[in-house]
Amino acid sequence: MKLKNTAKLIAAFGIAFATIAPVSADFKEDARKVFADNAPSVIGVRGLLKVEASMNGKPAGNQDKPLHTNGVVIADGLVAVAYRTLKPDVASSVGNRPGLKIETDLSELKLVDASGEEYDAKLVLHDEDLGLAFVAIDPKGETAKDFKVKVVDISKDITVQHLDELVSIGRMSETLRSEARVTIGTVAAIVSRPRTIYICQGVAMSNPVFTSAGEFVGLTVSIKSTGAAPVVIPAKYIRKVLDQAKAKQAELAK
């Protein structure tokens, strides 16, 4: 009798597994398509961070620190990036010491497309509260006219739920041939105040995040209230400052 019941139980689980497995396979197939469609719009961002320290008004050392991150093209020649990947909080990393002052300066910004081609760029706007920065092609750069990268549609407000799986796309450094990379993140928590953010497991900083249908959800950033851990800031907040970024971008041509 027990053997018969066990057989029925195994058979029941077999049916359940057969039902679940194709869903997982379908998601992966959809995710691959999302990756293939959007990876070219995710580009490398490289720069040099000059760090100068002083103690009680006297020089205490300086350092040039190469930076590499990535962002997503959200308008013609305009890239959204997690601000803290370009301007890390160096002061907090060395601790709060009386008399110590640390200043940083970002220079030599470059955008690196999927083919490895480099373009001179400028930081045109940042918003620390949103954790966002906007980097634009320098129209005066020698190769500016050759920048042809598809713009990702951020016009929709996509709502996600706990345990939803999302597609996160990034790009490796030039030492790894600027190859695109993809991960699957899971929505672990949703914070609604003071603004909506999604806490996702399995996502990296400054990566655009999409649904399996290819809809742009947001960008992973770091904000003061959540510390260094990446959170997804939804598209509507990026659009909130997009016009300002475009206006600053237009000033580069003057």
CSV table of N, CA and C in Angstrom, one decimal, residues 66-132:
chain,number,residue,atom,x,y,z
A,66,PRO,N,42.1,54.7,-12.1
A,66,PRO,CA,41.3,54.4,-13.3
A,66,PRO,C,39.9,53.9,-12.9
A,67,LEU,N,38.9,54.3,-13.6
A,67,LEU,CA,37.5,53.8,-13.4
A,67,LEU,C,37.0,53.2,-14.6
A,68,HIS,N,36.2,52.1,-14.4
A,68,HIS,CA,35.5,51.5,-15.5
A,68,HIS,C,34.1,51.1,-15.0
A,69,THR,N,33.1,51.5,-15.7
A,69,THR,CA,31.7,51.1,-15.4
A,69,THR,C,31.0,50.9,-16.7
A,70,ASN,N,29.7,50.8,-16.7
A,70,ASN,CA,28.9,50.8,-17.9
A,70,ASN,C,27.6,51.5,-17.7
A,71,GLY,N,26.9,51.8,-18.8
A,71,GLY,CA,25.6,52.5,-18.7
A,71,GLY,C,24.8,52.1,-19.9
A,72,VAL,N,23.6,52.7,-20.1
A,72,VAL,CA,22.7,52.4,-21.1
A,72,VAL,C,22.4,53.7,-21.9
A,73,VAL,N,22.3,53.5,-23.2
A,73,VAL,CA,22.0,54.7,-24.1
A,73,VAL,C,20.5,54.9,-24.0
A,74,ILE,N,20.1,56.1,-23.5
A,74,ILE,CA,18.7,56.4,-23.3
A,74,ILE,C,18.2,57.5,-24.3
A,75,ALA,N,19.1,58.2,-24.9
A,75,ALA,CA,18.8,59.2,-25.9
A,75,ALA,C,20.0,59.3,-26.9
A,76,ASP,N,19.9,60.0,-28.0
A,76,ASP,CA,20.9,60.0,-28.9
A,76,ASP,C,22.2,60.6,-28.3
A,77,GLY,N,23.2,59.7,-28.2
A,77,GLY,CA,24.5,60.2,-27.6
A,77,GLY,C,24.5,60.4,-26.2
A,78,LEU,N,23.5,60.0,-25.4
A,78,LEU,CA,23.4,60.2,-24.0
A,78,LEU,C,23.2,58.9,-23.2
A,79,VAL,N,24.0,58.7,-22.2
A,79,VAL,CA,24.1,57.4,-21.5
A,79,VAL,C,23.8,57.7,-20.0
A,80,ALA,N,22.9,56.8,-19.5
A,80,ALA,CA,22.6,56.9,-18.0
A,80,ALA,C,23.5,55.9,-17.3
A,81,VAL,N,24.1,56.4,-16.2
A,81,VAL,CA,25.1,55.6,-15.5
A,81,VAL,C,24.8,55.8,-14.0
A,82,ALA,N,25.2,54.7,-13.2
A,82,ALA,CA,25.1,54.9,-11.7
A,82,ALA,C,26.2,55.9,-11.3
A,83,TYR,N,25.7,56.9,-10.6
A,83,TYR,CA,26.6,58.0,-10.3
A,83,TYR,C,27.8,57.6,-9.4
A,84,ARG,N,27.6,56.7,-8.5
A,84,ARG,CA,28.7,56.3,-7.6
A,84,ARG,C,29.7,55.5,-8.2
A,85,THR,N,29.5,54.9,-9.4
A,85,THR,CA,30.6,54.2,-10.1
A,85,THR,C,31.5,55.2,-10.8
A,86,LEU,N,31.1,56.5,-11.0
A,86,LEU,CA,32.0,57.5,-11.5
A,86,LEU,C,32.6,58.4,-10.4
A,87,LYS,N,31.8,58.6,-9.3
A,87,LYS,CA,32.3,59.4,-8.2
A,87,LYS,C,32.1,58.6,-6.9
A,88,PRO,N,33.0,57.7,-6.7
A,88,PRO,CA,32.8,56.9,-5.5
A,88,PRO,C,33.1,57.7,-4.2
A,89,ASP,N,32.5,57.3,-3.1
A,89,ASP,CA,32.6,58.0,-1.9
A,89,ASP,C,33.9,57.6,-1.2
A,90,VAL,N,35.0,58.2,-1.7
A,90,VAL,CA,36.3,57.9,-1.2
A,90,VAL,C,36.5,58.2,0.3
A,91,ALA,N,36.0,59.4,0.7
A,91,ALA,CA,36.1,59.8,2.0
A,91,ALA,C,35.6,58.8,3.1
A,92,SER,N,34.4,58.2,2.8
A,92,SER,CA,33.9,57.3,3.7
A,92,SER,C,34.7,56.0,3.8
A,93,SER,N,35.4,55.7,2.7
A,93,SER,CA,36.1,54.4,2.7
A,93,SER,C,37.4,54.5,3.5
A,94,VAL,N,37.9,55.7,3.8
A,94,VAL,CA,39.1,55.8,4.6
A,94,VAL,C,38.7,56.2,6.1
A,95,GLY,N,37.5,56.4,6.4
A,95,GLY,CA,37.0,56.7,7.7
A,95,GLY,C,37.0,58.2,8.0
A,96,ASN,N,36.3,58.5,9.0
A,96,ASN,CA,36.1,60.0,9.4
A,96,ASN,C,37.3,60.4,10.3
A,97,ARG,N,38.2,61.0,9.8
A,97,ARG,CA,39.4,61.5,10.6
A,97,ARG,C,39.4,63.0,10.7
A,98,PRO,N,39.5,63.5,11.9
A,98,PRO,CA,39.6,65.0,12.1
A,98,PRO,C,40.7,65.6,11.3
A,99,GLY,N,40.3,66.7,10.5
A,99,GLY,CA,41.3,67.4,9.8
A,99,GLY,C,41.6,66.8,8.4
A,100,LEU,N,41.1,65.6,8.1
A,100,LEU,CA,41.3,65.0,6.8
A,100,LEU,C,40.3,65.5,5.8
A,101,LYS,N,40.7,66.0,4.6
A,101,LYS,CA,39.9,66.4,3.5
A,101,LYS,C,40.3,65.7,2.3
A,102,ILE,N,39.3,65.1,1.6
A,102,ILE,CA,39.6,64.4,0.3
A,102,ILE,C,38.7,65.0,-0.8
A,103,GLU,N,39.4,65.4,-1.9
A,103,GLU,CA,38.7,65.9,-3.0
A,103,GLU,C,39.0,65.0,-4.2
A,104,THR,N,38.0,64.9,-5.1
A,104,THR,CA,38.1,64.1,-6.3
A,104,THR,C,37.8,64.9,-7.5
A,105,ASP,N,38.4,64.5,-8.6
A,105,ASP,CA,38.1,65.1,-9.9
A,105,ASP,C,38.1,64.1,-11.0
A,106,LEU,N,37.0,64.0,-11.8
A,106,LEU,CA,36.8,63.0,-12.8
A,106,LEU,C,37.2,63.6,-14.1
A,107,SER,N,38.1,62.9,-14.9
A,107,SER,CA,38.5,63.4,-16.1
A,107,SER,C,38.7,62.2,-17.1
A,108,GLU,N,39.1,62.6,-18.4
A,108,GLU,CA,39.4,61.6,-19.4
A,108,GLU,C,38.3,60.6,-19.6
A,109,LEU,N,37.0,61.1,-19.6
A,109,LEU,CA,35.9,60.2,-19.8
A,109,LEU,C,35.8,59.7,-21.3
A,110,LYS,N,35.6,58.4,-21.4
A,110,LYS,CA,35.4,57.8,-22.7
A,110,LYS,C,34.2,56.9,-22.7
A,111,LEU,N,33.5,56.8,-23.8
A,111,LEU,CA,32.4,55.8,-24.0
A,111,LEU,C,33.0,54.7,-24.9
A,112,VAL,N,32.8,53.5,-24.6
A,112,VAL,CA,33.3,52.4,-25.4
A,112,VAL,C,32.1,51.5,-25.9
A,113,ASP,N,31.9,51.5,-27.2
A,113,ASP,CA,30.8,50.7,-27.7
A,113,ASP,C,31.1,49.2,-27.8
A,114,ALA,N,30.1,48.5,-28.3
A,114,ALA,CA,30.2,47.0,-28.4
A,114,ALA,C,31.4,46.6,-29.2
A,115,SER,N,31.8,47.4,-30.2
A,115,SER,CA,33.0,47.0,-31.0
A,115,SER,C,34.3,47.3,-30.4
A,116,GLY,N,34.3,48.1,-29.3
A,116,GLY,CA,35.5,48.5,-28.7
A,116,GLY,C,35.9,49.9,-29.1
A,117,GLU,N,35.2,50.5,-30.0
A,117,GLU,CA,35.5,51.9,-30.4
A,117,GLU,C,35.3,52.9,-29.3
A,118,GLU,N,36.2,53.8,-29.1
A,118,GLU,CA,36.2,54.8,-28.1
A,118,GLU,C,35.7,56.2,-28.6
A,119,TYR,N,35.0,56.9,-27.7
A,119,TYR,CA,34.5,58.2,-28.0
A,119,TYR,C,34.7,59.1,-26.8
A,120,ASP,N,35.2,60.3,-27.1
A,120,ASP,CA,35.3,61.3,-26.0
A,120,ASP,C,34.0,61.7,-25.4
A,121,ALA,N,33.9,61.8,-24.1
A,121,ALA,CA,32.6,62.1,-23.4
A,121,ALA,C,32.7,63.0,-22.3
A,122,LYS,N,31.6,63.5,-21.9
A,122,LYS,CA,31.5,64.5,-20.8
A,122,LYS,C,30.4,64.1,-19.8
A,123,LEU,N,30.6,64.3,-18.5
A,123,LEU,CA,29.6,64.2,-17.5
A,123,LEU,C,28.8,65.5,-17.6
A,124,VAL,N,27.5,65.3,-18.0
A,124,VAL,CA,26.7,66.5,-18.2
A,124,VAL,C,25.7,66.8,-17.0
A,125,LEU,N,25.4,65.8,-16.2
A,125,LEU,CA,24.4,66.0,-15.1
A,125,LEU,C,24.5,64.8,-14.2
A,126,HIS,N,24.3,65.1,-12.9
A,126,HIS,CA,24.2,64.0,-11.9
A,126,HIS,C,23.1,64.4,-10.9
A,127,ASP,N,22.5,63.4,-10.3
A,127,ASP,CA,21.5,63.6,-9.2
A,127,ASP,C,21.9,62.6,-8.1
A,128,GLU,N,22.4,63.1,-7.0
A,128,GLU,CA,22.9,62.2,-6.0
A,128,GLU,C,21.7,61.5,-5.3
A,129,ASP,N,20.6,62.2,-5.2
A,129,ASP,CA,19.4,61.6,-4.5
A,129,ASP,C,18.9,60.4,-5.3
A,130,LEU,N,18.9,60.5,-6.6
A,130,LEU,CA,18.5,59.4,-7.5
A,130,LEU,C,19.6,58.4,-7.8
A,131,GLY,N,20.9,58.8,-7.5
A,131,GLY,CA,22.0,57.9,-7.8
A,131,GLY,C,22.3,57.9,-9.2
A,132,LEU,N,21.9,58.9,-10.0
A,132,LEU,CA,22.0,58.8,-11.5
A,132,LEU,C,23.1,59.8,-11.9
